[in-house]
């Protein structure tokens, strides 16, 4: 194998586009691996991890485009080089004709130029390498723009500075590491679209926020605003600056009658400050501190929810002033789980979860912990259950496929399902596996057909297990609505046709899959 590297000086492309070109090039004959990235220090580290680094790549600057491929021979390199250059040329042609945005739009190279060209702008979306993101966010705030920052490689000091600056200017700083938001009925980031309604949400969790929104929508209610704060906002280093500000905004919002607050358990000092603000709120507040204790929440006069589904149910009850349907019928679920487990072969004992949503994976592990006390993970809360290698499962395992172990040099699995397809095939072929648990994220920023992509491999795996004298159970939930471009019902049909048991929500899916695994282990 040969490693070849091309440097194109002073040529910038966004990372999602470059990853798409690299993925296409990696599928060409004779190409083992390909990467396209700007020559930043972080990207050079990624090239080393991918075993694509060379002296030429080391000489590249942060404004230079690095093209690196591992190929069988010179002929394969020539084909890959020509195809990559063709795609780059096509993009350049689009840029020159319409600014790369369609409809005659222009590419503007600074935030100041954009504000001058369109004085009515009020929101900047920032997705840049961390070393540039904080400076651009500060510029946006100084121009009077609210900021949504997808970038996450930002120091605590910069995060605190930006959030304090935003508050001083009566603006909102969402992020760093903000996965999604839903503002004025506009889905931002990897977000589903819901109906308009009286429930306002604030969350330091992307997939947890989306799951709660989806469950609210399925209850026939709707969302006024959903404000993402970034995953670190409720750590004591940041102090909940954006969360406190979002609570103020939602309390003042006339369209919001009930507030839902979602986060992993906050730092101790931050929890006290946030719950004191909740206590003073004149609107009812539902709190889901994932895996946290209800005592402090109820002491603050709020309503504690143990799952995202429960948070949605409580919000609906408070908004309507009446009760809602029971959360689920465990008796029916246990009977169905027992029937599934009865068909398993001797030796089939373990559960494997493969999740796109990191917080959904955490909720799943929390829900399954009573029947399955030992669940290994690449994001385990308890160190003794951390996987030695994220690529190798141990007994009961739940994987967050959206971590850097799987996204290094490629888009998130919600955008590019390839890493999960590969992991699913490996888990399904393991004769000790009884049940596989999956989540599917829908929305404007997600893959156009996530369930369709997985349906074929699932169908094949179930058939292969049957041929080998085994029964493979596949359980899933779909985090999306009928308003999403993928349409939740259409996605569900594809999974059901492939033999998947589709549950109404993440917690129910996890609970059901855990029942199957517990029954299998006790046989």
Coordinates of C-alpha atoms in Angstrom, one line a residue:
X1 CA 0.0 0.0 0.0
X2 CA 1.1 3.5 -0.8
X3 CA 0.4 6.7 1.1
X4 CA 0.0 9.7 -1.2
X5 CA -0.5 13.3 -0.2
X6 CA -1.5 16.4 -2.1
X7 CA -1.4 20.0 -0.6
X8 CA -3.6 22.7 -2.1
X9 CA -2.4 26.0 -0.6
X10 CA -4.9 28.6 0.6
X11 CA -8.0 26.6 -0.3
X12 CA -10.7 26.3 2.3
X13 CA -13.7 23.9 2.3
X14 CA -16.1 23.1 5.1
X15 CA -15.5 19.8 6.9
X16 CA -18.8 18.2 6.1
X17 CA -18.2 18.7 2.3
X18 CA -14.6 17.3 2.7
X19 CA -15.8 14.3 4.6
X20 CA -18.3 13.5 1.9
X21 CA -15.6 13.7 -0.8
X22 CA -13.3 11.5 1.3
X23 CA -16.0 8.9 1.8
X24 CA -16.7 8.7 -1.9
X25 CA -13.0 8.5 -2.7
X26 CA -12.6 5.7 -0.1
X27 CA -15.0 3.6 -2.1
X28 CA -13.0 3.7 -5.3
X29 CA -11.2 0.6 -6.6
X30 CA -7.8 0.2 -5.0
X31 CA -8.3 2.9 -2.3
X32 CA -8.1 1.6 1.2
X33 CA -8.7 5.0 2.9
X34 CA -9.0 8.7 2.1
X35 CA -9.1 11.9 4.1
X36 CA -9.5 15.5 3.1
X37 CA -9.0 18.2 5.8
X38 CA -7.6 21.6 6.4
X39 CA -4.0 21.5 7.7
X40 CA -4.7 22.4 11.3
X41 CA -2.8 20.8 14.2
X42 CA -5.9 18.9 15.2
X43 CA -6.5 17.5 11.7
X44 CA -2.8 16.5 11.5
X45 CA -3.4 14.5 14.6
X46 CA -6.4 12.8 13.0
X47 CA -4.3 11.9 9.9
X48 CA -1.7 10.3 12.2
X49 CA -4.5 8.3 13.9
X50 CA -5.8 7.2 10.5
X51 CA -2.2 6.3 9.4
X52 CA -2.4 8.8 6.5
X53 CA 0.2 11.3 7.8
X54 CA 3.3 12.2 5.8
X55 CA 6.0 14.8 5.8
X56 CA 4.0 16.8 3.2
X57 CA 1.0 16.9 5.4
X58 CA 3.2 18.0 8.3
X59 CA 4.3 21.0 6.2
X60 CA 0.8 22.2 5.5
X61 CA -0.6 25.3 7.1
X62 CA -4.1 25.8 8.7
X63 CA -5.3 27.5 5.5
X64 CA -4.1 24.7 3.2
X65 CA -6.2 21.8 2.0
X66 CA -4.6 18.3 2.7
X67 CA -5.6 15.4 0.5
X68 CA -4.3 12.1 1.8
X69 CA -5.0 8.6 0.5
X70 CA -3.8 5.0 1.1
X71 CA -3.9 3.2 -2.3
X72 CA -2.8 -0.2 -3.7
X73 CA -0.7 1.3 -6.6
X74 CA -0.1 4.4 -8.7
X75 CA -3.0 3.6 -11.0
X76 CA -5.5 3.6 -8.1
X77 CA -3.9 6.9 -6.9
X78 CA -4.4 8.5 -10.4
X79 CA -8.1 7.5 -10.4
X80 CA -8.7 8.8 -6.9
X81 CA -6.8 12.0 -7.5
X82 CA -8.8 12.7 -10.7
X83 CA -12.2 12.0 -8.9
X84 CA -11.3 14.2 -5.9
X85 CA -10.2 17.0 -8.1
X86 CA -13.4 16.7 -10.2
X87 CA -15.5 17.1 -7.1
X88 CA -13.5 20.1 -5.9
X89 CA -13.8 21.7 -9.3
X90 CA -17.6 21.1 -9.4
X91 CA -18.0 22.9 -6.0
X92 CA -15.8 25.8 -7.2
X93 CA -18.1 26.2 -10.2
X94 CA -21.2 26.3 -8.0
X95 CA -19.6 28.8 -5.8
X96 CA -18.7 31.1 -8.6
X97 CA -22.2 30.9 -10.2
X98 CA -24.4 31.4 -7.1
X99 CA -22.2 31.8 -4.0
X100 CA -22.6 28.1 -3.2
X101 CA -26.0 28.9 -1.5
X102 CA -28.4 28.7 -4.5
X103 CA -30.9 31.2 -5.8
X104 CA -28.3 33.9 -6.6
X105 CA -27.1 34.2 -2.9
X106 CA -23.6 35.6 -2.2
X107 CA -20.8 34.2 -0.2
X108 CA -19.7 36.8 2.4
X109 CA -16.4 36.2 4.1
X110 CA -16.9 38.0 7.4
X111 CA -19.7 38.4 10.0
X112 CA -19.5 42.1 9.6
X113 CA -20.1 41.9 5.8
X114 CA -23.1 39.6 6.3
X115 CA -24.6 42.1 8.8
X116 CA -24.1 45.0 6.5
X117 CA -25.6 43.1 3.6
X118 CA -28.7 42.0 5.6
X119 CA -29.3 44.3 8.5
X120 CA -32.2 42.2 9.8
X121 CA -30.1 39.2 10.8
X122 CA -30.4 38.1 14.4
X123 CA -28.7 34.7 14.6
X124 CA -25.2 33.4 13.7
X125 CA -24.6 29.6 13.3
X126 CA -20.9 28.8 14.0
X127 CA -19.3 25.5 13.1
X128 CA -15.5 26.0 12.9
X129 CA -12.4 24.5 14.4
X130 CA -12.2 25.5 18.1
X131 CA -9.2 27.8 17.7
X132 CA -11.4 30.1 15.5
X133 CA -14.9 29.6 16.8
X134 CA -14.6 31.6 20.0
X135 CA -13.3 34.7 18.2
X136 CA -16.0 34.5 15.5
X137 CA -18.7 34.1 18.2
X138 CA -17.4 37.2 20.0
X139 CA -17.6 39.1 16.7
X140 CA -21.2 37.9 16.1
X141 CA -22.3 39.0 19.6
X142 CA -20.6 42.4 19.1
X143 CA -22.7 42.7 15.9
X144 CA -25.9 42.1 17.9
X145 CA -26.4 38.5 16.8
X146 CA -27.5 35.6 19.0
X147 CA -25.1 32.7 18.6
X148 CA -25.7 29.0 18.0
X149 CA -22.3 27.2 18.2
X150 CA -22.0 23.6 17.1
X151 CA -18.2 23.7 17.6
X152 CA -17.2 22.1 20.9
X153 CA -13.4 22.5 21.2
X154 CA -13.6 25.7 23.3
X155 CA -11.9 26.4 26.6
X156 CA -14.0 27.0 29.7
X157 CA -12.7 30.5 30.0
X158 CA -13.8 31.4 26.5
X159 CA -17.3 29.8 27.1
X160 CA -17.8 31.8 30.3
X161 CA -16.6 35.0 28.5
X162 CA -18.9 34.5 25.6
X163 CA -22.0 33.7 27.8
X164 CA -21.3 36.7 30.0
X165 CA -20.9 38.9 26.9
X166 CA -24.2 37.6 25.5
X167 CA -26.1 38.4 28.7
X168 CA -24.7 41.9 28.8
X169 CA -26.0 42.5 25.3
X170 CA -29.4 40.8 26.0
X171 CA -28.4 38.0 23.5
X172 CA -28.3 34.2 23.8
X173 CA -25.1 32.2 23.5
X174 CA -26.1 28.6 22.7
X175 CA -23.1 26.3 22.9
X176 CA -20.3 25.4 22.5
X177 CA -21.3 21.9 21.6
X178 CA -24.9 22.8 21.0
X179 CA -26.5 19.9 19.1
X180 CA -29.8 21.5 18.3
X181 CA -32.4 24.2 19.0
X182 CA -35.9 25.0 18.0
X183 CA -36.5 28.7 17.8
X184 CA -39.6 30.5 16.4
X185 CA -40.7 27.2 14.8
X186 CA -37.3 26.8 13.1
X187 CA -35.3 23.6 13.5
X188 CA -31.6 24.3 13.9
X189 CA -28.9 21.7 13.8
X190 CA -29.8 18.0 14.2
X191 CA -33.3 18.9 15.2
X192 CA -36.8 17.6 14.6
X193 CA -39.7 19.9 13.7
X194 CA -42.7 19.9 16.0
X195 CA -46.1 21.6 16.2
X196 CA -46.3 24.9 17.9
X197 CA -47.5 24.7 21.5
X198 CA -47.2 25.9 25.1
X199 CA -44.1 23.9 26.3
X200 CA -40.8 25.7 26.4
X201 CA -37.6 23.6 26.9
X202 CA -34.0 24.3 27.9
X203 CA -31.4 21.6 27.8
X204 CA -27.8 20.9 27.9
X205 CA -28.4 17.7 26.0
X206 CA -29.0 17.4 22.2
X207 CA -30.7 14.0 21.8
X208 CA -32.4 14.3 25.2
X209 CA -34.0 17.6 24.1
X210 CA -35.1 16.2 20.8
X211 CA -36.6 13.1 22.4
X212 CA -38.6 15.2 24.8
X213 CA -39.8 17.5 22.0
X214 CA -40.9 14.4 19.9
X215 CA -42.8 12.9 22.8
X216 CA -44.6 16.2 23.5
X217 CA -45.6 16.3 19.8
X218 CA -46.9 12.8 19.9
X219 CA -49.1 13.7 22.8
X220 CA -50.8 16.2 20.6
X221 CA -49.2 19.2 22.2
X222 CA -46.4 21.4 20.8
X223 CA -43.3 23.4 21.6
X224 CA -42.9 27.2 21.9
X225 CA -39.1 27.3 22.1
X226 CA -36.4 24.7 22.7
X227 CA -33.1 26.3 23.8
X228 CA -29.9 24.3 23.7
X229 CA -27.2 25.5 26.0
X230 CA -24.3 23.2 25.2
X231 CA -23.3 20.1 27.1
X232 CA -21.0 21.8 29.7
X233 CA -23.2 24.7 30.7
X234 CA -24.3 23.1 34.0
X235 CA -20.8 22.2 35.1
X236 CA -19.5 24.3 37.9
X237 CA -16.8 25.7 35.6
X238 CA -19.5 27.5 33.6
X239 CA -22.2 27.8 36.3
X240 CA -25.3 27.4 34.2
X241 CA -25.0 30.8 32.7
X242 CA -27.0 30.0 29.6
X243 CA -29.5 27.8 31.4
X244 CA -30.3 30.6 33.9
X245 CA -30.8 33.0 31.0
X246 CA -33.0 30.6 29.1
X247 CA -35.2 30.1 32.2
X248 CA -35.6 33.9 32.3
X249 CA -36.5 34.0 28.6
X250 CA -39.1 31.2 28.9
X251 CA -40.7 32.6 32.0
X252 CA -41.1 35.9 30.2
X253 CA -42.4 34.3 26.9
X254 CA -46.2 34.6 26.7
X255 CA -46.4 31.6 24.4
X256 CA -44.8 29.3 27.1
X257 CA -47.0 28.1 30.0
X258 CA -44.9 25.1 31.1
X259 CA -41.1 24.8 31.2
X260 CA -39.0 21.6 30.9
X261 CA -35.4 21.6 32.0
X262 CA -33.2 18.7 30.9
X263 CA -29.6 18.0 31.8
X264 CA -27.1 15.4 33.1
X265 CA -26.7 15.9 36.8
X266 CA -25.3 19.4 37.3
X267 CA -22.3 20.4 39.4
X268 CA -23.2 20.9 43.0
X269 CA -22.9 24.7 43.1
X270 CA -24.7 25.1 39.7
X271 CA -27.5 22.7 40.8
X272 CA -28.2 24.9 43.8
X273 CA -28.2 28.1 41.7
X274 CA -30.4 26.6 39.0
X275 CA -32.9 25.1 41.4
X276 CA -33.1 28.3 43.4
X277 CA -34.1 30.0 40.1
X278 CA -36.6 27.2 39.4
X279 CA -38.1 27.8 42.9
X280 CA -38.7 31.5 42.0
X281 CA -40.2 30.7 38.6
X282 CA -43.9 31.7 38.3
X283 CA -44.6 28.9 35.8
X284 CA -44.6 25.2 36.5
X285 CA -41.2 23.5 35.8
X286 CA -40.5 19.9 35.0
X287 CA -36.9 18.8 35.6
X288 CA -35.1 15.7 34.3
X289 CA -31.6 15.6 35.7
X290 CA -30.8 12.3 33.9
X291 CA -30.1 9.7 36.6
X292 CA -30.3 12.4 39.3
X293 CA -32.1 12.3 42.6
X294 CA -35.7 13.7 42.8
X295 CA -35.4 15.1 46.4
X296 CA -33.7 18.4 45.5
X297 CA -36.0 18.9 42.5
X298 CA -39.2 18.4 44.5
X299 CA -37.8 20.6 47.3
X300 CA -37.5 23.4 44.8
X301 CA -41.2 23.1 44.0
X302 CA -40.5 21.5 40.6
X303 CA -41.8 18.2 39.1
X304 CA -39.2 15.5 38.8
X305 CA -39.1 13.3 35.7
X306 CA -37.0 10.1 35.5
X307 CA -37.1 9.8 31.7
X308 CA -37.7 12.1 28.7
X309 CA -41.0 10.4 28.1
X310 CA -42.1 11.1 31.7
X311 CA -41.0 14.7 31.3
X312 CA -43.2 15.1 28.2
X313 CA -46.2 13.4 30.0
X314 CA -45.8 15.7 33.0
X315 CA -45.5 18.8 30.8
X316 CA -48.7 17.7 29.0
X317 CA -50.6 17.2 32.2
X318 CA -49.5 20.6 33.6
X319 CA -50.3 22.4 30.3
X320 CA -53.8 20.8 29.9
X321 CA -54.7 20.8 33.6
X322 CA -55.6 17.1 33.5
X323 CA -54.2 13.6 33.4
X324 CA -52.7 11.8 30.4
X325 CA -52.5 8.2 29.4
X326 CA -50.4 5.8 31.5
X327 CA -46.7 5.8 30.5
X328 CA -46.7 2.1 29.4
X329 CA -48.1 -1.3 30.2
X330 CA -45.2 -3.2 31.7
X331 CA -47.3 -6.4 31.9
X332 CA -47.8 -6.6 28.2
X333 CA -44.2 -5.7 27.5
X334 CA -43.0 -8.4 29.9
X335 CA -45.2 -11.0 28.2
X336 CA -43.9 -10.0 24.7
X337 CA -40.3 -10.0 26.0
X338 CA -40.7 -13.5 27.4
X339 CA -42.0 -14.7 24.0
X340 CA -39.0 -13.2 22.3
X341 CA -36.6 -14.7 24.8
X342 CA -38.2 -18.2 24.5
X343 CA -37.0 -18.4 20.9
X344 CA -33.4 -17.8 21.7
X345 CA -30.8 -20.5 21.3
X346 CA -28.6 -21.7 24.3
X347 CA -25.7 -19.2 24.7
X348 CA -27.6 -16.2 23.5
X349 CA -27.5 -14.0 26.6
X350 CA -26.3 -10.5 25.8
X351 CA -27.7 -7.1 24.8
X352 CA -25.9 -4.7 22.5
X353 CA -27.0 -1.1 22.1
X354 CA -25.7 1.0 19.2
X355 CA -26.8 4.7 19.7
X356 CA -26.5 7.8 17.6
X357 CA -27.8 10.0 20.5
X358 CA -25.3 10.1 23.4
X359 CA -27.9 11.1 26.0
X360 CA -30.4 8.5 24.7
X361 CA -27.7 5.9 25.3
X362 CA -27.2 7.2 28.9
X363 CA -31.0 7.1 29.5
X364 CA -31.2 3.6 28.1
X365 CA -28.4 2.4 30.4
X366 CA -30.2 4.0 33.4
X367 CA -33.5 2.4 32.5
X368 CA -32.0 -1.0 32.0
X369 CA -29.8 -1.0 35.1
X370 CA -32.2 -2.7 37.5
X371 CA -32.5 -5.9 35.4
X372 CA -29.0 -5.6 33.9
X373 CA -26.7 -4.1 36.6
X374 CA -23.5 -4.5 34.6
X375 CA -23.6 -2.7 31.3
X376 CA -20.3 -1.8 29.6
X377 CA -20.0 1.3 27.5
X378 CA -17.6 3.7 25.9
X379 CA -19.4 6.4 27.9
X380 CA -19.9 4.5 31.2
X381 CA -20.6 6.6 34.3
X382 CA -18.9 4.0 36.5
X383 CA -15.2 3.4 35.6
X384 CA -15.3 -0.3 36.1
X385 CA -17.7 -0.6 33.2
X386 CA -15.7 1.4 30.7
X387 CA -14.8 -0.6 27.6
X388 CA -11.1 -1.3 27.2
X389 CA -11.6 -0.8 23.5
X390 CA -14.7 1.1 22.1
X391 CA -14.5 -1.2 19.0
X392 CA -14.9 -4.4 21.1
X393 CA -18.1 -5.2 23.1
X394 CA -18.0 -7.0 26.5
X395 CA -21.1 -8.9 27.7
X396 CA -24.0 -6.4 27.9
X397 CA -22.7 -3.3 26.0
X398 CA -24.2 0.0 25.0
X399 CA -22.2 2.1 22.5
X400 CA -22.5 5.8 21.7
X401 CA -21.5 5.7 18.1
X402 CA -21.3 9.5 18.0
X403 CA -18.1 9.7 20.1
X404 CA -14.7 10.6 18.6
X405 CA -13.9 6.9 18.5
X406 CA -16.2 6.6 15.6
X407 CA -16.5 10.1 14.1
X408 CA -12.8 10.9 13.8
X409 CA -12.4 12.1 10.2
X410 CA -16.0 11.6 9.3
X411 CA -19.4 13.2 10.0
X412 CA -21.6 12.2 13.0
X413 CA -23.4 8.9 12.7
X414 CA -26.8 10.7 12.5
X415 CA -25.5 12.2 9.2
X416 CA -23.4 9.3 8.0
X417 CA -24.8 5.9 9.2
X418 CA -21.9 3.9 7.8
X419 CA -20.1 3.3 11.2
X420 CA -23.3 2.0 12.8
X421 CA -24.0 -0.3 9.8
X422 CA -20.6 -1.8 10.3
X423 CA -20.9 -2.2 14.1
X424 CA -24.4 -3.7 13.7
X425 CA -23.1 -6.3 11.3
X426 CA -20.4 -7.3 13.8
X427 CA -22.7 -7.5 16.8
X428 CA -25.4 -9.4 14.9
X429 CA -22.9 -12.1 13.9
X430 CA -21.9 -12.7 17.5
X431 CA -23.7 -15.9 18.6
X432 CA -23.8 -14.7 22.2
X433 CA -26.0 -11.7 21.3
X434 CA -29.7 -12.0 22.1
X435 CA -31.0 -8.5 21.4
X436 CA -29.7 -5.4 19.7
X437 CA -31.1 -2.0 20.7
X438 CA -31.1 1.0 18.3
X439 CA -32.2 4.6 18.2
X440 CA -32.9 6.6 15.0
X441 CA -32.7 10.4 14.8
X442 CA -34.7 12.3 12.3
X443 CA -34.6 16.0 11.4
X444 CA -33.4 18.5 8.8
X445 CA -29.7 18.0 9.6
X446 CA -29.8 14.2 9.8
X447 CA -29.5 11.5 7.1
X448 CA -32.4 11.5 4.6
X449 CA -33.3 7.8 5.2
X450 CA -31.7 6.5 8.4
X451 CA -34.1 3.6 8.8
X452 CA -34.0 2.7 5.1
X453 CA -30.2 2.4 5.3
X454 CA -30.3 0.0 8.2
X455 CA -33.4 -2.0 7.1
X456 CA -31.4 -4.2 4.6
X457 CA -28.6 -5.1 7.0
X458 CA -31.2 -5.8 9.8
X459 CA -33.2 -8.1 7.5
X460 CA -30.1 -10.0 6.4
X461 CA -28.9 -10.4 10.0
X462 CA -32.2 -11.7 11.3
X463 CA -32.3 -14.2 8.3
X464 CA -28.6 -15.3 8.9
X465 CA -29.3 -15.9 12.6
X466 CA -32.4 -18.0 11.8
X467 CA -30.3 -20.0 9.3
X468 CA -27.7 -20.6 12.1
X469 CA -30.4 -21.8 14.5
X470 CA -30.6 -18.6 16.5
X471 CA -33.2 -15.9 16.9
X472 CA -32.0 -12.3 16.9
X473 CA -34.3 -9.7 18.4
X474 CA -33.9 -6.1 17.2
X475 CA -35.6 -3.3 19.2
X476 CA -35.7 0.3 18.2
X477 CA -37.2 3.7 18.8
X478 CA -37.5 6.6 16.3
X479 CA -36.8 10.1 17.6
X480 CA -38.7 12.2 15.0
X481 CA -42.1 13.5 14.0
X482 CA -44.4 13.6 11.0
X483 CA -43.2 17.1 10.2
X484 CA -39.6 15.9 9.7
X485 CA -38.5 15.5 6.0
X486 CA -38.0 11.7 6.7
X487 CA -41.5 11.4 8.2
X488 CA -41.6 9.2 11.3
X489 CA -44.4 6.9 10.1
X490 CA -42.6 6.1 6.8
X491 CA -39.4 5.4 8.7
X492 CA -41.2 3.1 11.1
X493 CA -42.8 1.1 8.2
X494 CA -39.3 0.3 6.9
X495 CA -38.1 -1.0 10.2
X496 CA -41.2 -3.1 10.9
X497 CA -40.9 -4.6 7.4
X498 CA -37.4 -5.6 8.3
X499 CA -38.5 -7.4 11.4
X500 CA -37.7 -4.7 14.0
X501 CA -39.8 -4.3 17.2
X502 CA -40.4 -0.5 17.2
X503 CA -41.3 1.1 20.5
X504 CA -42.9 4.5 21.0
X505 CA -39.9 6.0 22.8
X506 CA -36.3 5.5 23.9
X507 CA -37.1 4.6 27.5
X508 CA -39.7 2.0 26.5
X509 CA -37.4 0.5 23.9
X510 CA -34.6 0.2 26.5
X511 CA -36.9 -1.2 29.1
X512 CA -38.2 -3.8 26.6
X513 CA -34.8 -4.8 25.3
X514 CA -33.6 -5.1 28.9
X515 CA -36.5 -7.5 29.7
X516 CA -35.4 -9.7 26.8
X517 CA -31.8 -9.8 27.9
X518 CA -32.7 -10.4 31.5
X519 CA -35.0 -13.3 30.5
X520 CA -32.2 -14.7 28.3
X521 CA -29.7 -14.5 31.1
X522 CA -31.9 -16.3 33.5
X523 CA -32.6 -19.3 31.1

